[in-house]
Amino acid sequence: MSILPPSPTPSLETPLLRFLKETHARFGPLDEGEVASYIPELGKADPDHFGIAVATTDGHVYETGDTGVPFTIQSISKAIVYALALDTLGAEHVEATIGVEPSGEAFNSIRLRADNKPFNAMVNAGAIACCGLISEATGEAAFEMIRAALGAFAGRTLDVDDAVFQSERATGDRNRAIAYLLRTYGGVRGDVDLILDTYFRQCSILVTARDLAVMGATFANHGVNPVTGQVVASNYAVARTLAVMSSSGMYDFAGEWIYRVGLPAKSGVGGGIVAALPSQLGLGIFSPRLDAHGNSVRGIRTCAAMSESFDLHMLSRRGDVRTAVVADYDFRTVPPRPGRQTKAQEILAARSGAIRVLELSGQLSFATMDYVTRRLTDPAGVPEFLILNLHRVSTITDAGLSLFIGLIRNQLPAGTTAVIAGVEGSSPVAPQLKALRDQGVRVRIFPTYDAAVEWAEDQIVYRHGGFSQVGVEADLAGQSLLAGLSLQEISDLSRLGTRVTFDQGARIISASEPPAKVFFLLRGMVSARAANDVRLATLIPGMAFGELALIEEARAADVFAETEVVCLELGVEAFRTFEEANTRAASRIIRNLAVLLAARIRMATARIEMLTG
Ligand code: GLN
């Protein structure tokens, strides 16, 4: 038999990749437009190059065509340099020098506003002023700082095309004229040649369509590069840069562009276009043939096709705030967790409306969180414990968080405790919630839903006197696992077991060891914990643990002594011996176990039904 060499696993094509390939094929034959030649070196570009790349906000990059071919970034650099200036020089300073009005003119227009400020940072005058501000603040370091910022947006180190730089420097009199004009009004200060060198160099940085897509996705991902995970710009700088891109990124085509395509974008005379749709995607296109506005012909067509096919217009958004609440219930409809002693069960059954649970999901934003708070305006509907499960929440915006904190601090009735589940200590909401607690607000935080429900139930049981005291030894006859056994049978069973004591903190059961014993808790408190140390359940005297050893081969969780603990430990072998002499009692125990498990399943099923509607 011959051994076949391993074949590379082909990957299946997603609909978006297919669409990009089709779009590439569709616009490939388009040969309208001219390669820019006012910078002589740019005239050497291959007009047929065509690459389309899309980067998602989770860091995946789709590519088709010439997405690895380097070309000079040109005016696209203006967007990133503007964001850099806002972040490093302070928005007030930058905004005092450069306007944010669309000029409605060509990129190289020499006209300034009536107050002699450049219209915006996306046209040459504004970009040169921006470059001037950075040079003024950082001197010689300006260019390297700009190169590093562009590289951080792209997720790699970027080089400069020196030939293009020299070529533009040799022929860039119009930009020189703009810079001198700016200087007469204080729009740039210092050495014009030095500032222009920085500007020309910035425009000569080499990128690929792939780089542009990642840059776009970094804008779309609120300034966090989704490929490297690096925070490269602030929310403020990203939002404001996208705003100027929306109104002025495509020069004298900007109005038409935002009306039809509806994506914040920036083009460059090298043939690149970057577009970004916040929280959705970044788009990078390279095709050097330009239209009369200086925008890539195939680039424009590709963006328009994408926008139209996938409804990407930034003002054509939809969302249903109601999806934020997956389930809203109390324990009249969902059975309580089993395993508690009869008295505790009775107390909980009589107060099944005392806990209300809202299971939240997705993004908690201004609109979705407002909706959540509106479900809680009827005081009669807000009981002693309000559990808000955030386990499925993906993000909380600043506005969402402010409404969330407002709900807990001011909206809930005085007697209600907010129990926040699904929040790890590392979560950004944790410190805010802890601060509320320190201020005396009734709020508790738990890493899991189960721990939150259990805590709320414990409070109810405790308040109504149903807590069997942890320090008092429980009678074996009160064990739900031994219900229905005669006193003689219980005493026979207990003689086969051993009374054991554990110190506080001791590990009684390790999930990695084979199950060999069942423990009846007589005194103290134990907790079952998952591998990540999350507390799954707390047990008090009268409950058994490790009971699955009677029927199963594997342990589910670690069990720790929370206090000093006294147990009756019964080996599985001892149970088998008991079974031989007491068939009826043994099968009763197994039946009790089945009843407990069935109750757990009922509870889990009811909750799954709540969640899946
Ligand atoms: N470096 C070019 C210039 O200033 C950039 C122009 C552009 O890409 N629109 O002329």
XYZ file of C-alpha atoms and ligand atoms in Angstrom:
623
model
C 0.000 0.000 0.000
C 1.423 3.392 -0.919
C 1.341 6.238 1.548
C -0.217 9.393 0.162
C 1.459 12.678 1.050
C -0.733 14.842 3.259
C -2.735 17.164 1.059
C -3.249 20.756 2.220
C -6.737 21.190 3.609
C -8.642 23.413 1.195
C -10.734 25.971 2.984
C -14.353 26.519 2.079
C -15.213 29.836 0.503
C -17.427 32.186 2.500
C -20.105 34.204 0.665
C -18.177 37.424 1.238
C -14.962 36.074 -0.263
C -16.948 34.820 -3.215
C -18.546 38.228 -3.621
C -15.147 39.952 -3.520
C -13.789 37.631 -6.187
C -16.835 38.211 -8.375
C -16.544 41.972 -7.910
C -12.877 41.795 -8.816
C -13.741 39.892 -11.991
C -16.602 42.274 -12.777
C -14.621 45.528 -12.524
C -11.301 44.122 -13.694
C -11.999 44.920 -17.380
C -12.873 48.556 -16.568
C -10.100 50.669 -18.011
C -11.481 54.178 -17.621
C -9.370 56.811 -15.935
C -5.711 57.691 -15.907
C -2.832 56.927 -13.615
C -1.737 60.101 -11.785
C 1.226 61.663 -13.532
C 1.536 65.127 -11.982
C 4.047 63.425 -9.703
C 6.215 61.960 -12.503
C 7.194 58.843 -10.603
C 3.522 57.903 -10.022
C 3.055 57.743 -13.786
C 5.087 54.523 -13.769
C 2.385 52.585 -11.892
C 0.910 49.570 -13.657
C -2.649 50.707 -14.479
C -3.940 47.137 -14.454
C -3.169 46.403 -10.824
C -6.347 45.740 -8.908
C -6.604 44.427 -5.371
C -9.547 44.257 -2.977
C -9.182 43.489 0.721
C -11.698 43.489 3.548
C -10.682 43.292 7.185
C -13.244 42.417 9.826
C -13.379 43.773 13.348
C -12.415 40.336 14.661
C -9.192 40.538 12.670
C -9.873 38.367 9.617
C -8.600 39.674 6.291
C -10.194 38.692 2.968
C -8.069 39.334 -0.086
C -8.476 39.036 -3.820
C -6.299 40.281 -6.676
C -3.192 42.406 -6.202
C -3.555 42.923 -2.471
C 0.139 42.416 -1.798
C 1.401 44.969 -4.329
C 2.942 48.019 -2.619
C 2.026 51.518 -3.725
C 2.314 54.928 -2.096
C -0.382 55.783 0.400
C -0.575 59.462 -0.652
C -3.589 61.298 0.753
C -4.877 58.340 2.730
C -2.107 59.158 5.187
C -3.945 62.414 5.965
C -6.651 60.593 7.901
C -4.254 58.742 10.173
C -1.997 61.743 10.680
C -5.035 63.803 11.682
C -6.003 61.152 14.256
C -2.395 61.134 15.474
C -2.404 64.919 15.848
C -5.687 64.900 17.786
C -4.322 62.287 20.168
C -0.825 63.617 20.676
C -1.217 67.390 20.392
C -4.636 67.765 21.976
C -7.881 68.213 20.078
C -8.314 71.863 21.033
C -4.958 72.855 19.614
C -5.493 70.953 16.369
C -9.078 72.108 15.935
C -8.018 75.737 16.445
C -5.677 75.497 13.459
C -7.533 73.222 11.026
C -11.235 73.401 10.240
C -13.725 70.582 9.767
C -15.801 72.043 6.935
C -16.015 70.330 3.565
C -14.304 72.461 0.951
C -16.177 71.094 -2.029
C -12.968 71.584 -3.946
C -10.160 69.505 -5.404
C -7.581 67.998 -3.056
C -4.894 70.455 -4.103
C -7.021 73.591 -3.900
C -5.101 76.551 -2.615
C -8.191 78.297 -1.288
C -8.553 78.765 2.464
C -11.654 79.565 4.504
C -12.709 83.188 4.993
C -10.831 83.162 8.315
C -7.736 81.840 6.496
C -7.858 78.426 8.147
C -7.618 75.324 5.958
C -11.067 73.812 5.386
C -10.207 70.396 6.790
C -7.350 67.941 7.242
C -8.290 65.757 4.258
C -7.304 68.313 1.621
C -3.679 69.250 1.062
C -3.829 72.599 2.863
C -5.190 71.012 6.052
C -2.868 68.035 5.831
C 0.169 70.278 5.434
C -0.993 72.349 8.426
C -1.423 69.112 10.393
C 2.051 67.988 9.439
C 3.285 71.425 10.484
C 1.722 71.069 13.945
C 3.393 67.700 14.456
C 6.748 69.060 13.233
C 6.411 72.044 15.513
C 5.794 69.818 18.525
C 8.324 67.084 17.814
C 10.933 68.592 15.501
C 13.080 66.045 13.676
C 11.139 63.137 15.163
C 7.963 64.117 13.285
C 8.341 61.818 10.321
C 9.246 58.722 12.345
C 6.285 59.389 14.583
C 4.004 59.558 11.546
C 5.527 56.419 10.055
C 5.021 54.588 13.360
C 1.369 55.683 13.541
C 0.663 54.480 10.004
C 2.466 51.235 10.820
C 0.432 50.740 13.987
C -2.799 51.158 12.005
C -1.546 48.675 9.382
C -0.083 46.290 11.929
C 3.388 46.214 10.388
C 6.440 48.374 9.768
C 6.040 50.463 6.614
C 8.772 51.633 4.228
C 9.058 54.758 2.105
C 9.278 54.831 -1.683
C 12.214 57.185 -1.995
C 11.818 57.651 -5.754
C 8.243 58.905 -5.320
C 9.354 61.131 -2.455
C 12.141 62.693 -4.548
C 9.842 63.032 -7.527
C 7.132 64.859 -5.577
C 9.669 67.000 -3.766
C 11.123 68.048 -7.112
C 7.745 68.954 -8.583
C 5.645 69.906 -5.567
C 5.483 73.665 -6.125
C 1.758 73.823 -5.717
C 2.028 72.303 -2.246
C 4.882 74.676 -1.536
C 2.630 77.550 -2.544
C -0.083 76.287 -0.204
C 2.410 76.000 2.654
C 3.758 79.521 2.152
C 0.234 80.874 1.984
C -0.565 79.088 5.239
C 2.525 80.535 6.852
C 1.451 84.089 6.121
C -1.598 83.447 8.320
C 0.163 81.395 10.993
C -1.381 78.144 9.723
C 2.122 76.697 9.656
C 5.113 78.000 11.526
C 8.757 77.302 11.005
C 10.710 75.921 8.087
C 8.333 75.277 5.177
C 10.778 73.001 3.354
C 11.191 70.812 6.386
C 7.446 70.531 6.891
C 6.913 69.715 3.230
C 9.631 67.075 3.316
C 7.766 65.417 6.147
C 4.503 65.746 4.224
C 5.944 64.376 0.947
C 7.582 61.509 2.838
C 4.358 60.725 4.625
C 2.613 60.535 1.245
C 5.360 58.240 -0.087
C 4.914 55.550 2.550
C 4.322 52.197 0.889
C 1.205 50.200 1.681
C -0.815 47.401 0.131
C -4.571 46.992 -0.274
C -4.354 44.581 2.622
C -2.736 47.259 4.794
C -5.505 49.689 3.892
C -8.156 47.161 4.877
C -6.507 46.653 8.275
C -6.214 50.427 8.706
C -9.908 50.737 7.884
C -10.776 47.967 10.322
C -8.762 49.758 13.011
C -10.950 52.803 12.441
C -14.021 50.550 12.423
C -12.853 48.927 15.645
C -12.722 52.172 17.687
C -8.960 52.524 17.345
C -7.955 49.005 18.323
C -6.094 47.228 15.510
C -8.122 43.999 15.276
C -5.177 42.032 13.915
C -2.535 43.040 16.471
C -4.900 43.962 19.300
C -2.932 47.165 19.830
C -4.775 50.323 20.870
C -3.550 52.816 18.280
C -5.966 55.742 18.582
C -8.518 57.072 21.041
C -12.265 56.849 20.532
C -12.365 60.614 20.188
C -9.740 60.751 17.460
C -11.306 57.840 15.571
C -14.830 59.263 15.621
C -13.703 62.768 14.629
C -11.408 61.529 11.873
C -14.209 59.374 10.482
C -16.458 62.429 10.609
C -14.074 64.466 8.476
C -13.561 61.486 6.175
C -17.354 61.321 5.746
C -17.690 64.951 4.771
C -14.394 65.504 2.966
C -12.501 62.257 2.381
C -13.314 62.132 -1.326
C -12.647 65.806 -2.115
C -15.138 67.420 -4.471
C -16.904 64.060 -4.804
C -17.546 63.867 -1.049
C -21.231 64.810 -1.103
C -22.067 62.390 -3.877
C -20.007 59.716 -2.168
C -21.617 59.954 1.223
C -25.058 60.156 -0.370
C -24.599 57.068 -2.526
C -21.995 54.884 -0.839
C -22.342 56.170 2.704
C -18.997 55.046 4.098
C -16.363 57.228 5.711
C -13.491 56.897 3.256
C -10.260 58.421 2.060
C -8.619 58.120 -1.309
C -5.107 58.779 -2.519
C -3.660 59.556 -5.924
C -1.571 56.388 -5.698
C -4.816 54.534 -6.454
C -5.766 53.492 -2.964
C -9.055 53.892 -1.134
C -9.686 53.054 2.494
C -13.233 52.864 3.829
C -14.491 52.007 7.275
C -17.896 51.169 8.658
C -17.791 51.428 12.447
C -18.041 48.080 14.236
C -18.399 46.259 10.889
C -15.405 46.322 8.549
C -12.492 48.019 6.906
C -12.125 48.048 3.133
C -8.876 48.548 1.218
C -8.723 48.857 -2.556
C -5.845 49.443 -4.925
C -6.362 50.336 -8.577
C -4.275 53.235 -9.934
C -6.529 54.553 -12.687
C -8.117 57.746 -11.360
C -11.170 59.759 -12.315
C -11.247 63.538 -12.682
C -11.561 63.976 -8.880
C -8.404 61.978 -8.266
C -10.288 58.936 -6.939
C -9.634 55.355 -8.088
C -12.256 54.432 -10.705
C -12.429 50.742 -9.877
C -12.089 51.593 -6.201
C -15.187 53.761 -6.281
C -17.131 51.123 -8.178
C -16.060 48.392 -5.768
C -17.047 50.389 -2.692
C -20.393 51.270 -4.256
C -21.076 47.627 -5.120
C -20.149 46.489 -1.604
C -22.305 49.144 0.001
C -25.278 48.387 -2.202
C -25.087 44.614 -1.941
C -24.687 44.510 1.825
C -26.570 47.660 2.799
C -23.438 49.203 4.280
C -24.606 52.816 4.077
C -23.699 54.220 7.463
C -27.065 55.916 7.850
C -29.008 52.833 6.887
C -28.625 51.033 10.187
C -31.190 48.925 11.952
C -31.289 47.233 15.271
C -33.925 46.001 17.664
C -33.212 47.109 21.202
C -35.377 44.278 22.498
C -32.792 41.674 21.562
C -30.797 42.865 24.595
C -33.139 40.940 26.896
C -33.014 37.233 26.096
C -35.182 36.152 29.008
C -37.017 37.776 31.883
C -38.470 35.481 34.551
C -38.846 34.594 38.177
C -38.912 31.200 39.870
C -42.647 30.776 39.580
C -41.975 29.596 36.061
C -38.506 28.111 36.476
C -38.212 25.432 39.189
C -35.615 26.132 41.870
C -32.372 24.235 42.133
C -32.766 20.922 43.962
C -30.739 19.582 46.869
C -31.865 21.971 49.566
C -33.421 20.662 52.711
C -37.180 20.413 52.843
C -37.630 23.454 55.022
C -35.496 25.603 52.756
C -37.358 24.282 49.709
C -40.656 25.267 51.302
C -39.450 28.771 52.091
C -38.249 29.244 48.522
C -41.414 27.788 47.023
C -43.515 30.233 49.038
C -41.402 33.160 47.809
C -40.748 32.145 44.235
C -41.447 35.681 43.078
C -38.748 37.214 45.255
C -36.061 36.824 42.608
C -36.445 38.256 39.116
C -33.881 37.423 36.479
C -33.081 39.402 33.339
C -30.728 37.579 31.018
C -29.044 40.196 28.841
C -27.042 39.735 25.672
C -25.105 41.444 22.924
C -24.136 45.071 23.157
C -25.410 47.175 26.025
C -25.509 50.576 24.401
C -27.471 53.730 25.000
C -30.581 52.366 23.286
C -30.503 48.752 24.490
C -29.714 49.656 28.093
C -32.458 52.278 28.100
C -34.819 49.506 26.999
C -33.611 47.272 29.850
C -34.243 50.031 32.395
C -37.738 50.625 31.008
C -38.667 47.013 31.762
C -38.013 47.806 35.407
C -40.117 50.910 35.985
C -43.028 49.181 37.747
C -42.109 48.958 41.462
C -44.392 45.939 41.852
C -42.314 44.115 39.276
C -39.014 44.674 41.046
C -38.745 42.200 43.935
C -36.129 41.831 46.677
C -33.535 40.405 44.307
C -32.991 41.501 40.739
C -30.492 39.301 38.961
C -28.974 40.830 35.832
C -27.000 38.158 34.021
C -24.315 39.725 31.851
C -22.708 36.455 30.820
C -23.816 36.860 27.195
C -23.127 40.581 26.981
C -20.401 41.260 24.428
C -19.723 44.946 25.056
C -20.953 47.810 27.170
C -20.582 51.260 25.694
C -19.892 54.236 27.942
C -23.489 55.385 27.575
C -24.763 51.850 28.280
C -22.641 51.677 31.414
C -23.804 55.048 32.635
C -27.483 53.998 32.309
C -26.681 50.637 33.920
C -25.043 52.310 36.919
C -27.944 54.781 37.075
C -30.402 51.873 37.205
C -28.654 50.276 40.149
C -27.916 53.461 42.021
C -31.126 55.436 41.613
C -33.908 53.500 39.958
C -34.309 50.327 42.000
C -36.560 50.402 45.078
C -34.803 50.729 48.442
C -35.463 47.108 49.418
C -34.067 45.596 46.221
C -30.598 44.148 45.878
C -29.128 44.141 42.368
C -27.292 40.865 41.811
C -24.986 41.105 38.816
C -24.008 37.743 37.377
C -21.499 36.858 34.717
C -18.976 39.505 35.722
C -15.388 38.440 36.258
C -13.121 40.543 38.436
C -11.239 41.646 35.326
C -14.370 43.005 33.631
C -14.409 46.772 33.062
C -17.738 47.037 34.906
C -16.410 45.339 38.057
C -14.634 48.382 39.548
C -17.692 50.582 39.010
C -19.947 48.045 40.693
C -17.525 47.638 43.586
C -17.423 51.416 43.997
C -21.229 51.431 44.215
C -21.086 48.780 46.909
C -18.580 50.819 48.854
C -21.018 53.714 48.713
C -23.616 51.530 50.397
C -25.649 50.678 47.297
C -27.213 47.219 47.469
C -25.372 45.404 44.735
C -23.522 42.079 44.593
C -21.331 40.676 41.818
C -20.894 36.998 40.912
C -18.861 35.359 38.168
C -21.621 32.888 37.307
C -25.380 32.807 37.060
C -25.550 29.784 39.375
C -23.575 31.473 42.108
C -25.821 34.552 41.847
C -29.059 32.574 42.080
C -27.726 30.480 44.907
C -26.671 33.535 46.858
C -30.061 35.193 46.413
C -31.814 31.974 47.464
C -29.564 31.647 50.511
C -30.501 35.174 51.532
C -34.189 34.347 51.292
C -33.829 31.098 53.205
C -31.712 32.810 55.820
C -34.097 35.752 56.244
C -36.945 33.354 56.852
C -35.152 31.216 59.364
C -34.663 28.210 57.160
C -30.927 27.899 57.310
C -29.799 24.732 59.045
C -26.919 26.033 60.983
C -23.535 25.364 59.563
C -22.006 24.926 63.015
C -24.590 22.429 64.284
C -24.297 18.809 63.361
C -27.061 17.608 61.052
C -28.885 14.401 61.572
C -28.158 11.812 58.895
C -31.896 11.166 58.654
C -32.368 14.666 57.206
C -30.302 13.840 54.107
C -32.432 14.039 50.995
C -30.411 11.176 49.548
C -31.488 8.948 52.454
C -35.179 9.924 52.460
C -37.460 6.940 53.016
C -34.876 4.794 54.800
C -35.667 3.373 58.234
C -33.600 4.444 61.205
C -32.151 0.927 61.331
C -31.083 1.136 57.686
C -29.538 4.556 58.229
C -27.612 3.329 61.211
C -26.425 0.222 59.288
C -25.229 2.470 56.491
C -23.484 4.891 58.829
C -21.570 2.033 60.449
C -20.051 1.224 57.033
C -18.842 4.800 56.633
C -16.153 6.801 58.392
C -16.535 10.084 60.171
C -13.944 12.462 58.760
C -12.969 16.029 59.552
C -11.446 18.494 57.083
C -9.707 21.741 57.864
C -10.972 24.924 56.322
C -9.611 25.280 52.787
C -8.913 21.556 52.334
C -9.676 19.968 48.981
C -12.091 17.143 49.761
C -12.639 15.962 46.190
C -10.350 16.482 43.238
C -12.026 16.465 39.839
C -9.062 14.604 38.404
C -9.314 11.579 40.734
C -11.602 8.645 40.008
C -14.777 8.813 42.088
C -14.650 6.329 44.935
C -16.587 7.939 47.771
C -19.790 9.743 48.564
C -19.841 12.318 51.377
C -22.759 13.200 53.642
C -22.152 16.670 55.013
C -22.814 16.749 58.752
C -21.280 20.044 59.793
C -19.693 23.043 58.079
C -19.931 24.270 54.524
C -18.331 23.066 51.296
C -18.179 24.514 47.814
C -17.950 22.855 44.438
C -15.678 24.743 42.081
C -14.983 24.499 38.367
C -11.470 24.307 36.933
C -11.226 28.105 36.647
C -11.987 28.330 40.383
C -15.469 29.646 39.750
C -17.782 28.582 42.570
C -20.513 26.374 41.157
C -22.431 25.612 44.328
C -22.265 25.824 48.085
C -23.495 22.955 50.215
C -24.659 23.002 53.804
C -25.303 20.182 56.302
C -27.972 17.764 55.156
C -26.670 17.682 51.611
C -24.487 15.037 50.046
C -21.719 15.521 47.535
C -19.702 13.193 45.390
C -22.950 11.235 45.190
C -22.481 10.593 41.479
C -19.749 8.146 42.508
C -22.595 5.710 43.160
C -23.430 5.612 39.470
C -20.682 7.300 37.493
C -17.044 6.960 36.640
C -15.929 10.591 36.528
C -15.945 13.605 38.823
C -17.376 16.893 37.628
C -15.760 19.443 39.931
C -13.387 20.047 42.816
C -14.952 20.271 46.270
C -13.383 22.411 48.996
C -14.089 22.844 52.696
C -15.198 26.438 53.201
C -15.177 26.010 56.988
C -14.045 23.192 59.188
C -16.125 20.327 57.900
C -17.398 17.053 59.308
C -18.619 14.410 56.878
C -19.660 10.829 56.855
C -17.539 9.338 54.116
C -18.833 6.198 52.432
C -16.698 4.261 49.990
C -18.381 2.902 46.885
C -17.258 -0.590 47.939
C -18.926 -0.118 51.327
C -22.102 0.957 49.563
C -22.024 -2.250 47.475
C -21.708 -4.273 50.707
C -24.671 -2.381 52.143
C -26.604 -3.031 48.933
C -26.173 -6.808 49.254
C -27.803 -6.896 52.685
C -30.280 -4.038 52.144
C -31.542 -4.248 48.582
C -34.628 -2.161 49.262
C -32.783 0.664 51.016
C -30.034 0.745 48.386
C -32.475 0.987 45.532
C -34.289 3.724 47.471
C -31.037 5.678 47.647
C -30.483 5.289 43.923
C -34.058 6.382 43.358
C -33.510 9.471 45.544
C -30.448 10.219 43.495
C -32.466 9.889 40.309
C -35.090 12.274 41.723
C -32.393 14.850 42.533
C -30.896 14.522 39.068
C -34.326 14.759 37.447
C -34.973 17.972 39.384
C -31.688 19.366 38.119
C -32.628 18.476 34.572
C -36.051 20.077 34.997
C -34.403 23.228 36.224
C -31.869 23.261 33.403
C -34.507 22.545 30.762
C -36.776 25.269 32.065
C -33.924 27.750 31.895
C -32.903 26.644 28.418
C -36.501 27.141 27.345
C -36.518 30.619 28.834
C -33.373 31.449 26.936
C -34.331 29.953 23.609
C -37.905 31.197 23.744
N 1.092 63.746 -2.201
C -0.060 64.109 -2.934
C -0.165 65.623 -3.092
O -0.025 66.331 -2.150
C -1.294 63.554 -2.292
C -2.531 63.906 -3.040
C -3.591 62.882 -3.000
O -3.361 61.690 -2.766
N -4.790 63.284 -3.308
O -0.374 66.118 -4.164
